[in-house]
Coordinates of C-alpha atoms in Angstrom, one line a residue:
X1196 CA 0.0 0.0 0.0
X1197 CA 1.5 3.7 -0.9
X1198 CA 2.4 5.6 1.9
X1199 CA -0.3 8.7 2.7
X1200 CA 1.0 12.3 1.8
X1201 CA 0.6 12.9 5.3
X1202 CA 3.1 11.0 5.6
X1203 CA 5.8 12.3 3.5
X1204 CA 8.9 13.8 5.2
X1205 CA 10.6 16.0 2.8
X1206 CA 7.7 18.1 2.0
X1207 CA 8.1 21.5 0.3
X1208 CA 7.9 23.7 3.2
X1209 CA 10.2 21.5 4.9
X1210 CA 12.6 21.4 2.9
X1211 CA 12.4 25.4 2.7
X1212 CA 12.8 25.5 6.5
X1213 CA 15.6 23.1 6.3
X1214 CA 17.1 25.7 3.9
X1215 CA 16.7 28.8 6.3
X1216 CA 18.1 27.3 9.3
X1217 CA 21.0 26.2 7.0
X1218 CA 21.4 29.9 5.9
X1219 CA 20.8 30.9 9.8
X1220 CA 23.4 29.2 11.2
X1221 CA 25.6 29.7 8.2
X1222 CA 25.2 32.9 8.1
X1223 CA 26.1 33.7 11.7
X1224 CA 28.8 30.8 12.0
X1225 CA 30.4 32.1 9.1
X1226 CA 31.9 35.0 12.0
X1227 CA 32.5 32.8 15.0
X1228 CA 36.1 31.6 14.0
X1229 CA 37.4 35.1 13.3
X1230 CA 35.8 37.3 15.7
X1231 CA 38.6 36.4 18.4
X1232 CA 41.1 36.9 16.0
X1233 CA 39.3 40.3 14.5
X1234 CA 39.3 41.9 18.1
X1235 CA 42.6 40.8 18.8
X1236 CA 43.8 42.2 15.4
X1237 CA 41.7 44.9 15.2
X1238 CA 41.2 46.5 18.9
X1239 CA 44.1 44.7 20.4
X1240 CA 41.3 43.0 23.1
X1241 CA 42.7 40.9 25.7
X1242 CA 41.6 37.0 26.2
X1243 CA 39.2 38.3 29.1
X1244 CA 37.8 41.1 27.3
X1245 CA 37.1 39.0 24.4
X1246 CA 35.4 36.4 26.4
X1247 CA 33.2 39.2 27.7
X1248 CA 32.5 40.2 24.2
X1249 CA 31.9 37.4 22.4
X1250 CA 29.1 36.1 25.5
X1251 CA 27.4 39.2 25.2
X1252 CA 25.4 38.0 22.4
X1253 CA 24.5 34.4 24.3
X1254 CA 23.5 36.2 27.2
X1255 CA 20.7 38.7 24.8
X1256 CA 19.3 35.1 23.4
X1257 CA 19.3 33.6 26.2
X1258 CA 17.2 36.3 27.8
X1259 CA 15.2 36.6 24.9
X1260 CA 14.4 33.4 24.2
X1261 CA 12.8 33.0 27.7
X1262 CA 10.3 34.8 25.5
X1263 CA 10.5 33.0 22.3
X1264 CA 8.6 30.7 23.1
X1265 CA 5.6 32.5 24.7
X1266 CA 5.4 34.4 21.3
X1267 CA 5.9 31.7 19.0
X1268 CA 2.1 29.7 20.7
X1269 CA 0.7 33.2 21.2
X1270 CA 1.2 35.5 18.1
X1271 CA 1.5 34.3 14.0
X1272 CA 4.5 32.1 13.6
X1273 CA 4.9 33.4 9.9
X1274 CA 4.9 36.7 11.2
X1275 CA 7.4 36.3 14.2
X1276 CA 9.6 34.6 12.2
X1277 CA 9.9 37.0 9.1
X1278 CA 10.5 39.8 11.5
X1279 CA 12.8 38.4 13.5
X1280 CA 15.0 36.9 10.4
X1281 CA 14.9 40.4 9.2
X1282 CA 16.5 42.3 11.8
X1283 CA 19.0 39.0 12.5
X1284 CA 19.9 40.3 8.8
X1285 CA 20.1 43.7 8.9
X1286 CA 22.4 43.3 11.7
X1287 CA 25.3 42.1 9.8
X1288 CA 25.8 45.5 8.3
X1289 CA 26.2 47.0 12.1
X1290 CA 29.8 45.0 12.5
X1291 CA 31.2 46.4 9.3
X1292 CA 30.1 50.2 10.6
X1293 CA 31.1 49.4 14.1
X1294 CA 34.5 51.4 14.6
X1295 CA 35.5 50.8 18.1
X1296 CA 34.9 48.2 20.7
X1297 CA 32.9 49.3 22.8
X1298 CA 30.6 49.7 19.8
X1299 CA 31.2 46.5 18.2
X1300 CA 30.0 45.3 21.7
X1301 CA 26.9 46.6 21.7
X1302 CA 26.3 45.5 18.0
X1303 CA 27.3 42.3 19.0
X1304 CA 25.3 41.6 21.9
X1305 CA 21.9 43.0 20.2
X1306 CA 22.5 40.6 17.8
X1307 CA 21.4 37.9 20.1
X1308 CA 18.0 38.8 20.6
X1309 CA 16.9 38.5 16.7
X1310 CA 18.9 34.9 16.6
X1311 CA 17.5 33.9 19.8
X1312 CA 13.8 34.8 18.5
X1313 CA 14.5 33.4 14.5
X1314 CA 15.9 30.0 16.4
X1315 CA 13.1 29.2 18.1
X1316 CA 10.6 30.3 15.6
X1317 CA 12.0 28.4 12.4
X1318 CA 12.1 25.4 14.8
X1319 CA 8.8 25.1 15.7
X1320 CA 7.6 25.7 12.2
X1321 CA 9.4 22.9 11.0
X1322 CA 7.6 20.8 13.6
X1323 CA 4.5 22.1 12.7
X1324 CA 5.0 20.8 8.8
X1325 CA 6.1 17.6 9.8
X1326 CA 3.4 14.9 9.8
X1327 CA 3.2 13.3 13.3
X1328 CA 4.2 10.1 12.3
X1329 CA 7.7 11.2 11.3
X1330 CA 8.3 13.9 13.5
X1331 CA 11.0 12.2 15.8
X1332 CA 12.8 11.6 12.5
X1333 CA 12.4 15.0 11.1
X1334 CA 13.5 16.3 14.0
X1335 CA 16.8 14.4 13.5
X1336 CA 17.4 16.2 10.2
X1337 CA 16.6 19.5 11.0
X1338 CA 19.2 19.5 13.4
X1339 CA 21.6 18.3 10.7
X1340 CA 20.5 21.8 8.7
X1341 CA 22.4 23.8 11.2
X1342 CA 25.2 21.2 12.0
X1343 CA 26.4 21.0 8.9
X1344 CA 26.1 24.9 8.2
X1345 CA 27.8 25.2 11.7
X1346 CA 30.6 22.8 10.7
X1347 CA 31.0 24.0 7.1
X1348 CA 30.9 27.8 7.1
X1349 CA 33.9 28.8 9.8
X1350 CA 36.2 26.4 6.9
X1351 CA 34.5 28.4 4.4
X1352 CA 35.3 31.6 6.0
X1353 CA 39.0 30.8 6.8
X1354 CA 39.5 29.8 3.6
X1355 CA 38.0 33.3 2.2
X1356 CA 39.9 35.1 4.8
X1357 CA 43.3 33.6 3.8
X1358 CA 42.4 35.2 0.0
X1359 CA 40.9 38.1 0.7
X1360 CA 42.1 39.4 3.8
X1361 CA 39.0 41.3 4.8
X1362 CA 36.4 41.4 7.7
X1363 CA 34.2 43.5 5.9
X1364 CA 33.9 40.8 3.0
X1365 CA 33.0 38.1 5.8
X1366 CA 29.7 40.5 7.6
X1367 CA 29.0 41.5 4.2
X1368 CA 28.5 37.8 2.9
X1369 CA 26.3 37.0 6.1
X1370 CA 24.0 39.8 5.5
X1371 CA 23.3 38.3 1.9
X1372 CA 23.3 34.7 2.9
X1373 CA 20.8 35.5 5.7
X1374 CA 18.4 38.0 3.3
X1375 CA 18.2 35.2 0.7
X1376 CA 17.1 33.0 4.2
X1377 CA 14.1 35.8 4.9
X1378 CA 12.8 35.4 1.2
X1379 CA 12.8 31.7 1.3
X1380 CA 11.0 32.3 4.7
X1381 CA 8.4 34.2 3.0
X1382 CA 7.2 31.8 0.7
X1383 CA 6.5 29.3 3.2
X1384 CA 3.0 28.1 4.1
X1385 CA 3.0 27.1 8.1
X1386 CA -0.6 26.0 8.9
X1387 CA -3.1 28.4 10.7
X1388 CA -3.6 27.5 14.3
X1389 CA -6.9 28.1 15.7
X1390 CA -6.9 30.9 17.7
X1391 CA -7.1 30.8 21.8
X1392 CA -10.5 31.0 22.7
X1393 CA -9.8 30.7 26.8
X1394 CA -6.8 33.4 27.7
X1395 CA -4.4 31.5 30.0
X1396 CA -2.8 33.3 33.0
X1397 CA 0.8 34.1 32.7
X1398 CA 3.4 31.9 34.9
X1399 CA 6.4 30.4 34.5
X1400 CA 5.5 27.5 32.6
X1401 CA 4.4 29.8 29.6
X1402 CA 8.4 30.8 29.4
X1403 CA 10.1 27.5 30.2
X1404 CA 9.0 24.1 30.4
X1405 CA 9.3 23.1 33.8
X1406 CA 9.0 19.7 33.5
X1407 CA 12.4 19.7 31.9
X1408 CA 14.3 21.6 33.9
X1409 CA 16.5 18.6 34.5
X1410 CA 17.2 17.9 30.5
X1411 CA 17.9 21.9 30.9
X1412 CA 20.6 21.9 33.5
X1413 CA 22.1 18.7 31.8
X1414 CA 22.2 20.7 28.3
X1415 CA 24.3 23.5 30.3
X1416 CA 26.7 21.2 31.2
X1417 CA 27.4 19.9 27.9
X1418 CA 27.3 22.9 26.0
X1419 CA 29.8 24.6 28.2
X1420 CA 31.9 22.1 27.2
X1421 CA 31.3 23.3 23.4
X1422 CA 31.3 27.4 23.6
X1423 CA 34.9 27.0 25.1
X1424 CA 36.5 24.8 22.6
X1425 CA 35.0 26.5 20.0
X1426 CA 35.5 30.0 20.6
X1427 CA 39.0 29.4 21.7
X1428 CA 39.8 26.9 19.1
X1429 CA 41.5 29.4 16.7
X1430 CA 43.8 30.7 18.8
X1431 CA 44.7 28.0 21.1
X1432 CA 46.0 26.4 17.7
X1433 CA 48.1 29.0 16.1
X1434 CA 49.4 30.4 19.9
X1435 CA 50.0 26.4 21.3
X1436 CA 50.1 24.3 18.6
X1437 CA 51.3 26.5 15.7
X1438 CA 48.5 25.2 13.2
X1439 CA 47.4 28.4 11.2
X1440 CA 45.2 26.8 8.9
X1441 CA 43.8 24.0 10.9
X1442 CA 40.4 25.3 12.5
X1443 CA 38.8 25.0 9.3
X1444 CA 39.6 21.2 9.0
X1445 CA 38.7 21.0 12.6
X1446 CA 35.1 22.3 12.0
X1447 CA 35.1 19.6 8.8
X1448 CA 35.7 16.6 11.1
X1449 CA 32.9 18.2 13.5
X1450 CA 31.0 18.0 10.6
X1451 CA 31.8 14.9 9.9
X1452 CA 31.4 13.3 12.8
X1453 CA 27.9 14.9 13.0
X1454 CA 26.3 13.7 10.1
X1455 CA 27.6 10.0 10.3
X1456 CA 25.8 10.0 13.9
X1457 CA 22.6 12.1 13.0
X1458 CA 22.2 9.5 9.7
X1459 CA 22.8 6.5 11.9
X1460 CA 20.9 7.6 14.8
X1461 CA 17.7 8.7 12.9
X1462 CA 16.4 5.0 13.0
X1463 CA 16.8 4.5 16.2
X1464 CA 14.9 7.9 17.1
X1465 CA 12.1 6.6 14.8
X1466 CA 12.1 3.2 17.2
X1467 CA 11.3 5.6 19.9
X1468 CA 15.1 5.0 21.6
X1469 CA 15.6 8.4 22.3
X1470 CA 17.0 7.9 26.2
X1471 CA 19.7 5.7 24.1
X1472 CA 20.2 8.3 21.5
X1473 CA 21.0 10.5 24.5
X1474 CA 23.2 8.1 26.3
X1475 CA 25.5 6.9 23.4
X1476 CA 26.0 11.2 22.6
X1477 CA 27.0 11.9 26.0
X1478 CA 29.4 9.0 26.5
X1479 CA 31.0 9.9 23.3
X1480 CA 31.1 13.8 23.3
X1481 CA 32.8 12.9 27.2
X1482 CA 35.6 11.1 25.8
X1483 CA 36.2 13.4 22.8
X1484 CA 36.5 16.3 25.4
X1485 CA 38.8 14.5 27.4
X1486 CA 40.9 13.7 24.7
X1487 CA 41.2 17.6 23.5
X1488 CA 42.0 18.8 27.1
X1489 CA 44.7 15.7 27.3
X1490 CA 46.0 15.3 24.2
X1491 CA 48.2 18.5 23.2
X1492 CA 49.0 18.0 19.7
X1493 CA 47.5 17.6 16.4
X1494 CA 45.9 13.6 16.5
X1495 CA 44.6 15.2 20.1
X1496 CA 43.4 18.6 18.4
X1497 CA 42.2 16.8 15.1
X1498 CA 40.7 13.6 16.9
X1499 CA 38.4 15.4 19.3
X1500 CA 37.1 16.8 16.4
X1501 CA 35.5 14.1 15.5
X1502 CA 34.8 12.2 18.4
X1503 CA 32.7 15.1 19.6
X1504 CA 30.5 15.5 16.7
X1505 CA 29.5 11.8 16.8
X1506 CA 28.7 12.4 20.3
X1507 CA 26.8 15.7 19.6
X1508 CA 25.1 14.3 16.3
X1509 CA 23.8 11.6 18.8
X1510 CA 23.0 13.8 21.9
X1511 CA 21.1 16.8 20.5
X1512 CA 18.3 15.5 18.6
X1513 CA 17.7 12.8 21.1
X1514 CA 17.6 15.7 23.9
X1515 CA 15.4 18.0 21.4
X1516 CA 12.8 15.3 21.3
X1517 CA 13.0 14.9 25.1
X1518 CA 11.4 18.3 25.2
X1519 CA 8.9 17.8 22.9
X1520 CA 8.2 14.8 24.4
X1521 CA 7.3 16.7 28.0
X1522 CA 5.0 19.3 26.6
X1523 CA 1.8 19.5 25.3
X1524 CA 0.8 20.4 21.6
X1525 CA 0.5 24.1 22.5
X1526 CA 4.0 24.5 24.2
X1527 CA 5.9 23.5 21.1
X1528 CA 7.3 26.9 20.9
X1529 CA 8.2 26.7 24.8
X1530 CA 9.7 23.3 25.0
X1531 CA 12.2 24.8 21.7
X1532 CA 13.2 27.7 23.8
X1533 CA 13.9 26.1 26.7
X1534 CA 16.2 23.8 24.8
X1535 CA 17.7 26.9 23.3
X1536 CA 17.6 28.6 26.9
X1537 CA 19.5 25.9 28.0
X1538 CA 22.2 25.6 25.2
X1539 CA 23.0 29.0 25.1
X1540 CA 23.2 29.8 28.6
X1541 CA 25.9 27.0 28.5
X1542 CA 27.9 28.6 25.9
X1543 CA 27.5 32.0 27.0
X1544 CA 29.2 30.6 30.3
X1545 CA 31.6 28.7 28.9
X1546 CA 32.8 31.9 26.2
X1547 CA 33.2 34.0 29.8
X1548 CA 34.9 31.1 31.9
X1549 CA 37.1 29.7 29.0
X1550 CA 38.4 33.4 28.7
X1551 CA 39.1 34.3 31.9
X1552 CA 40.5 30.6 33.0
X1553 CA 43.1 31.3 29.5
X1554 CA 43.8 34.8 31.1
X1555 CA 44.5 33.8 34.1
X1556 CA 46.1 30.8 33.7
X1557 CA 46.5 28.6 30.6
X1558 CA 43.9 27.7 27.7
X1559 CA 44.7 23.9 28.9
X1560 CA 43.4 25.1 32.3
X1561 CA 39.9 26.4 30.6
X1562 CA 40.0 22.8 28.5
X1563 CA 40.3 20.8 31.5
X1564 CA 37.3 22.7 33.0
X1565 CA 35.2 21.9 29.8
X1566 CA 35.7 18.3 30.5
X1567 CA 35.4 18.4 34.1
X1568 CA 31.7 20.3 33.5
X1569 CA 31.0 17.6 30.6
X1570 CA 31.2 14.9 33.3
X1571 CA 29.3 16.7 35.8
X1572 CA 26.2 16.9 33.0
X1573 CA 27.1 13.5 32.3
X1574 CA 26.6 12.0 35.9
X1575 CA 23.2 14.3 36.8
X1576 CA 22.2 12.8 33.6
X1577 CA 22.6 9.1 33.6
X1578 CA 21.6 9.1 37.5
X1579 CA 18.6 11.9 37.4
X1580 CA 17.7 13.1 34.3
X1581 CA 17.2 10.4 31.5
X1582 CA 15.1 8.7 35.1
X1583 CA 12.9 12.1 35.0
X1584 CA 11.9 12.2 31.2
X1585 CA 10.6 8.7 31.2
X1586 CA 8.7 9.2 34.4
X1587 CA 7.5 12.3 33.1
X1588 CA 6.9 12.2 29.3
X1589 CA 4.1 12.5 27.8
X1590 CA 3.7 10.6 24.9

């Protein structure tokens, strides 16, 4: 018997959300490998100060997204997303007029609060086209959209900054990539919800899902782990290692890593064995951590690479289904931002700590704290967390 439309995965507005989070993440992680080494160059920052910088814009989405979610289930989804992939756009052009630092920091950490709304909003759309019975799966390669932009584009943009030698080129070419995004965005046909008829009182719940507070605190841990090594990952090679050219090949083997494990995992997120999913990420994204923070040479910088992108391709979409798992069908939107909530108020940490622990002391100092928090996430999880979602899940 054929299978029902319903049914079909790769639908057209599907694939055109898969195509804006790819130009999302592209667009903004085509900056992240250069921006320590453009205030360095450019405003002579210290480590510390560049730390502080850089988390700026974690700590606006974080805050903001606290509220993502609330809008996304309360106001048009078509509409909060357009606007808020428009401004994320518009912002580009504010780094190449930003002239001092203390400028470029405020650009910077405004910046957040557009990605931290147009995150949350493309996600749940794409949930919302996805036909029930494929969801999980779906879910699976969505997350691949912005892992793969995530892994490719910093390559991409070493590579164009070795020829070109210019900054300006770089926040220019992410304000294009990311208008292209908004077009595709516009032609995109989420289904009406039926408006609220009984007005809920505000509380907590409405902002963050409550009943996953403990997948929250474990996603902390883990992407602490992640906003130090790859913020620092530039400069820790050429200052320690003396590899110039080598973050771009390290972001390929992340990329690598993360599709073999999202391909290989998305059958066994179909079965329903998310917990598993979860498990097999974390022990894998543990030991690729501790062999970055131990291993101070290139198979050691090179090899963690990889390692942790098979445990990440295997952790995140198992702990993005968790949360959709614990909320209802009208906290879609919440249950995204509190996974969002969550990773970013890990990173933003992590940017801060890694750069005052380099500062202060040594960048192996800040790596050996990455791992030390990965295992901490990893122990609440396998003794508290992955107990609470199957007592608490709801479907």
């Amino acid at each position: 018997m054929a299978t029902p439309t319903k049914d079909k995965l790769w639908n057209r507005n599907y694939l055109k959300l898969l195509s804006t989070n790819f130009l999302l993440y592209f667009a903004f992680m085509l900056l992240a490998p250069l921006l320590p080494l453009y205030l360095s160059d450019t405003f002579h920052a210290s480590k510390d100060s560049i730390g502080l910088v850089l988390s700026g814009y974690t700590i606006t989405a974080l805050c903001i997204r606290m509220f993502s979610g609330y809008l996304v289930d309360t106001f048009p989804r078509k509409l909060v997303l357009l606007l808020s992939y428009d401004v994320f756009a518009l912002f580009f052009l504010g780094y190449v007029f930003a002239g001092t630092l203390l400028l470029f920091t405020l650009v910077r950490t405004l910046h957040g609060a557009p990605f931290g709304v147009t995150t949350v909003a493309t996600s749940t759309a794409a949930i919302d086209v996805l036909p029930s019975s494929r969801r999980a799966e779906g879910i699976g390669y969505y997350g691949l959209s912005n892992n793969i932009a995530t892994a490719i584009s910093p390559t991409l943009a070493l590579f164009l900054f070795s020829f070109y030698g210019s900054y300006n080129a770089l926040f220019l070419l992410a304000f294009i990539l990311s208008l292209v995004g908004f077009f595709v965005n516009a032609s995109v046909d989420i289904p009406k919800r039926s408006p609220v008829k009984k007005k809920m009182p505000i509380s907590l719940d409405r902002f963050i899902l409550l009943r996953g507070w403990s997948q929250g605190l474990t996603m902390v841990c883990f992407s602490f782990s992640y906003g130090v090594v790859s913020t620092y990952i530039a400069i820790y090679g050429r200052d320690e290692l003396g590899i110039t050219n080598g973050t771009g090949v390290f972001f390929a083997l992340l990329a690598i890593g993360l599709i073999l494990s999202r391909l290989t995992g998305s059958k066994s997120l179909r079965q329903g064995k998310i917990v598993r999913n979860a498990t097999e990420g974390i022990l894998l994204s543990l030991v690729g951590y501790l062999v970055f923070a131990a291993m101070h040479n290139q198979w050691g910088y090179y090899g963690a690479a990889l390692i942790i992108g098979l445990g990440n391709g295997h952790m995140y979409p198992a702990f993005q289904n968790m949360f959709i798992n614990l909320a209802t069908h009208d906290q879609r939107g919440t249950a995204n931002s509190t996974l969002l909530v969550s990773w970013d108020m890990g990173v933003g940490i992590g940017i801060l700590a890694g750069g005052i622990l380099s500062h202060n002391f040594s960048f192996h100092t800040a790596f050996w704290a990455a791992w030390a928090v990965n295992l901490c996430g990893a122990i609440f999880f396998l003794l508290y967390s992955r107990l609470s979602f199957l007592r608490n899940r709801l479907r």
